[in-house]
Tab-separated table of C-alpha atoms in Angstrom:
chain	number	residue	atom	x	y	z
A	1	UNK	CA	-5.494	-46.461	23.300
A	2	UNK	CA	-5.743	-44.638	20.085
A	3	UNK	CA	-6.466	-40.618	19.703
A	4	UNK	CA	-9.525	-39.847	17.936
A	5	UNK	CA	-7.785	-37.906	14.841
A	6	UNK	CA	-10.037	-35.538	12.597
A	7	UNK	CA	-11.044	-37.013	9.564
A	8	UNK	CA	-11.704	-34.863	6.545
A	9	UNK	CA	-14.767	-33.217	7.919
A	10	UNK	CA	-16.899	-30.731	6.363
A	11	UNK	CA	-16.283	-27.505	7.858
A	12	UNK	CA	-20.053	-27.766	9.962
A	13	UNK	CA	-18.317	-30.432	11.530
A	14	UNK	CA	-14.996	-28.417	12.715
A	15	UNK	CA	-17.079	-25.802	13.629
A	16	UNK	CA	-19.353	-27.951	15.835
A	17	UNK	CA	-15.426	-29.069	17.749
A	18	UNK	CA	-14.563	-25.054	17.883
A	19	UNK	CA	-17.824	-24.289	19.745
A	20	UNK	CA	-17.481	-27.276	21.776
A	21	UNK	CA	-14.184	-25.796	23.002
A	22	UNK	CA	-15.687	-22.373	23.558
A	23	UNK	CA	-14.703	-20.309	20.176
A	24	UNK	CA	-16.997	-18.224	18.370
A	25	UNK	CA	-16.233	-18.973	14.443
A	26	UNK	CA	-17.829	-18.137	11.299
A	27	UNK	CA	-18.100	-20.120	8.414
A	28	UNK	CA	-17.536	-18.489	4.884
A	29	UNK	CA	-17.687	-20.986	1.513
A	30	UNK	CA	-15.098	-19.565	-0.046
A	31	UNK	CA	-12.437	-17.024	-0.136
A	32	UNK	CA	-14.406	-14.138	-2.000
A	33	UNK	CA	-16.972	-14.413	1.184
A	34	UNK	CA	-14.344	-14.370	3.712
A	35	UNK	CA	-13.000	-10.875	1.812
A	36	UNK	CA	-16.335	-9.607	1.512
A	37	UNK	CA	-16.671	-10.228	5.411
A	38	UNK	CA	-13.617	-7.466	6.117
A	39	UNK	CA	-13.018	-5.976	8.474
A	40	UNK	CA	-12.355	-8.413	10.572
A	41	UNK	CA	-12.396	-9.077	14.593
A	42	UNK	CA	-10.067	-10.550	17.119
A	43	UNK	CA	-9.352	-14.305	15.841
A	44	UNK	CA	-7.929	-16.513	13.875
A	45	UNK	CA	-8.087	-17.778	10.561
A	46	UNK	CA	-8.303	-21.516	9.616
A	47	UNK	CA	-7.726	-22.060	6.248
A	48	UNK	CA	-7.550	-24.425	3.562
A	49	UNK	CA	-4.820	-24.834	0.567
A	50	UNK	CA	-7.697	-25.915	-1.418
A	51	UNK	CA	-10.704	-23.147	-2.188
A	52	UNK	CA	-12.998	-22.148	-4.326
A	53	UNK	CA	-12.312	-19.567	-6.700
A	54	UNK	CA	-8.631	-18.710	-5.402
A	55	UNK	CA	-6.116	-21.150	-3.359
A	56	UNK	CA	-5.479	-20.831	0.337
A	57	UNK	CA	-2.063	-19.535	-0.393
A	58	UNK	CA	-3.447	-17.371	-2.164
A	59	UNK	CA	-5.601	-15.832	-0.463
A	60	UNK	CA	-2.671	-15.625	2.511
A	61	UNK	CA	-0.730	-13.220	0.376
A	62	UNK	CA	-3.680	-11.013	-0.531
A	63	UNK	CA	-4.376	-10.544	3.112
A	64	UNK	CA	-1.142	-10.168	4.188
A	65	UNK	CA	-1.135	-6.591	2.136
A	66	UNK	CA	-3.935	-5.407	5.436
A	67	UNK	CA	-3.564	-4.324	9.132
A	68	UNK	CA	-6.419	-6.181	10.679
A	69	UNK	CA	-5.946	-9.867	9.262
A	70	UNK	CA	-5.640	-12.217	12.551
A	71	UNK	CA	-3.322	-14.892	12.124
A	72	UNK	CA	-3.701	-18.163	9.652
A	73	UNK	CA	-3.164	-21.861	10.361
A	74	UNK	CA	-3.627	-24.271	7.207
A	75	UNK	CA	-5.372	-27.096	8.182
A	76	UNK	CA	-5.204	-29.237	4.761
A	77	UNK	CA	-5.977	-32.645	3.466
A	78	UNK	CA	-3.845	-31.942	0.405
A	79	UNK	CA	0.004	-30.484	2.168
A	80	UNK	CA	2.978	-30.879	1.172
A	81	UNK	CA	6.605	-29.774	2.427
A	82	UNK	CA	7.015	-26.845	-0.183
A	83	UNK	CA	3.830	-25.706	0.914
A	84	UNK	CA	4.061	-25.562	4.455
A	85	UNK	CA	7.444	-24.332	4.229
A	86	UNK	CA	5.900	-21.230	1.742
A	87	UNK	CA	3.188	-21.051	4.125
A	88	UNK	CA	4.767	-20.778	7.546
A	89	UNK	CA	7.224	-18.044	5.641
A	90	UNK	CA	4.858	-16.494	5.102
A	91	UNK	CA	3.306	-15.664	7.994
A	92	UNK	CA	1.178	-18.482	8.610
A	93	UNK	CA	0.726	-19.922	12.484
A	94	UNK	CA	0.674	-23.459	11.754
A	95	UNK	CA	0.212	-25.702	8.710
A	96	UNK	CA	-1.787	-29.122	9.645
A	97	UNK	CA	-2.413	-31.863	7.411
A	98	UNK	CA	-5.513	-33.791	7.941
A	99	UNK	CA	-6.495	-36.021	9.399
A	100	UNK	CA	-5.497	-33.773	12.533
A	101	UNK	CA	-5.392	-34.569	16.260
A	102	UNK	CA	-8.076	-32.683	18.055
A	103	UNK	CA	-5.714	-31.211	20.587
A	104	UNK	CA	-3.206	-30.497	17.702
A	105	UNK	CA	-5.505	-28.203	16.135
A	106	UNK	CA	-6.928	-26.449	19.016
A	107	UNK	CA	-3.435	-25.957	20.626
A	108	UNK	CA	-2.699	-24.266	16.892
A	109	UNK	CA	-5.888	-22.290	17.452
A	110	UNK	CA	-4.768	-21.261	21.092
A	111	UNK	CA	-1.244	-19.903	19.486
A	112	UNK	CA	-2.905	-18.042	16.554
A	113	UNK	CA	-5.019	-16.131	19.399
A	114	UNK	CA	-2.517	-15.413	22.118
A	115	UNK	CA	-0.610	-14.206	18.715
A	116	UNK	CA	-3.973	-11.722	17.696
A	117	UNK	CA	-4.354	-10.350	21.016
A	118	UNK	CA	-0.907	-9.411	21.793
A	119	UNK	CA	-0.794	-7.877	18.210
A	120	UNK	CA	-3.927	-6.344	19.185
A	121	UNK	CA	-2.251	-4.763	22.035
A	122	UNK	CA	0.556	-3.473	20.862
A	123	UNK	CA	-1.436	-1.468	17.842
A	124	UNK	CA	-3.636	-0.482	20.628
A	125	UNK	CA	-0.605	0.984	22.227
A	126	UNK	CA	0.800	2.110	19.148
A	127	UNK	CA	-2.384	3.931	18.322
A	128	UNK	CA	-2.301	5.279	21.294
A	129	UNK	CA	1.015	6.849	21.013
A	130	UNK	CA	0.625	8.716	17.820
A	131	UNK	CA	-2.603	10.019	18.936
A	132	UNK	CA	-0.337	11.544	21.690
A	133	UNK	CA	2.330	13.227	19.781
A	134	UNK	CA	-0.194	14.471	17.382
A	135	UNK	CA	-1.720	16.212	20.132
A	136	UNK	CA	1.769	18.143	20.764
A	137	UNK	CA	2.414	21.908	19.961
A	138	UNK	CA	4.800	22.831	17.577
A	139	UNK	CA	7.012	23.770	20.510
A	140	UNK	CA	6.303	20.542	22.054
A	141	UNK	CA	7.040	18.862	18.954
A	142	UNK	CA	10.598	20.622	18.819
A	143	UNK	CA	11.673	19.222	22.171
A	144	UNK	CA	9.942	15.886	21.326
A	145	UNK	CA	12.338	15.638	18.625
A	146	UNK	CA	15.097	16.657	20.327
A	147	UNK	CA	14.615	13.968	23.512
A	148	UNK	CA	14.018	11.500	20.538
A	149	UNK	CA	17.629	12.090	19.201
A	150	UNK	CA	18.976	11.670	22.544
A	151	UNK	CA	19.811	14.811	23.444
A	152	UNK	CA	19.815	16.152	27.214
A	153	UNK	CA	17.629	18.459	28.383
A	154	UNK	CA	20.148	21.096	28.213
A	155	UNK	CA	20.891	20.248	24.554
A	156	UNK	CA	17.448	20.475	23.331
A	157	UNK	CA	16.696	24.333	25.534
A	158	UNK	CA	20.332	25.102	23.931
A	159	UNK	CA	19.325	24.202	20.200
A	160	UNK	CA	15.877	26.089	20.823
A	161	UNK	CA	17.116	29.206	22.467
């Protein structure tokens, strides 16, 4: 029995199959929209090589320059090895030519988003931490320092007297 494959549907269409499978997505025409739609939530990013007004590749290396960019998979009708190759160096999750399984792009999807939220999380955490040691004293600070280095508690109350 064959797999139903995705043809080169409009994006409604791939949409409609996302929702189906329980993601929220929004739709932007091209990639001026998408950057006028910053900043951006937890997600992913499927993307064409071929837009209007700027490529896909683009468009990958002017959003690779921000913090809160979730990650991209290519989904193309148009891909080539070069491309891919760029693209996936690049930072890219996946790089699909169509037509596409079904399962092959949701399973890309799925990766792009466990990818998000556990960069989510470790910002979060990050965050989290520098709000910390900005909250320190000076003094504070000066033992912080010291326990970063490595030293031993005696060190640090030696160095500071």
């Amino acid at each position: 029995m064959a797999r139903a494959r995705v043809p080169e549907w409009p994006r409604t269409a791939l949409a409609r199959l996302l929702r189906v499978h329980g993601h929220a997505v929004a739709l932007h025409a091209s990639a001026a929209e998408f950057l006028a739609a910053a900043p951006y939530g937890p997600g992913a990013v499927l993307l064409d090589v071929d837009l209007p007004g700027c490529s896909g590749p683009e468009l990958q290396a002017r959003l690779a320059t921000r913090a809160d960019v979730p990650p991209i998979v290519f989904l193309t009708g148009k891909g080539d090895i070069a491309g891919s190759v760029k693209a996936i160096k690049a930072g890219a999750e996946d790089y699909l030519t169509k037509p596409v399984e079904p399962a092959e792009l949701l399973d890309a999807l799925s990766r792009a988003l466990e990818r998000d939220a556990a960069a989510r999380a470790e910002r979060s955490r990050d965050s989290g931490l520098r709000e910390r040691v900005e909250r320190l004293t000076p003094r504070e600070r000066q033992v912080f320092d010291g326990v970063v280095r490595g030293l031993l508690n005696k060190q640090i109350a030696f160095e500071l007297g």
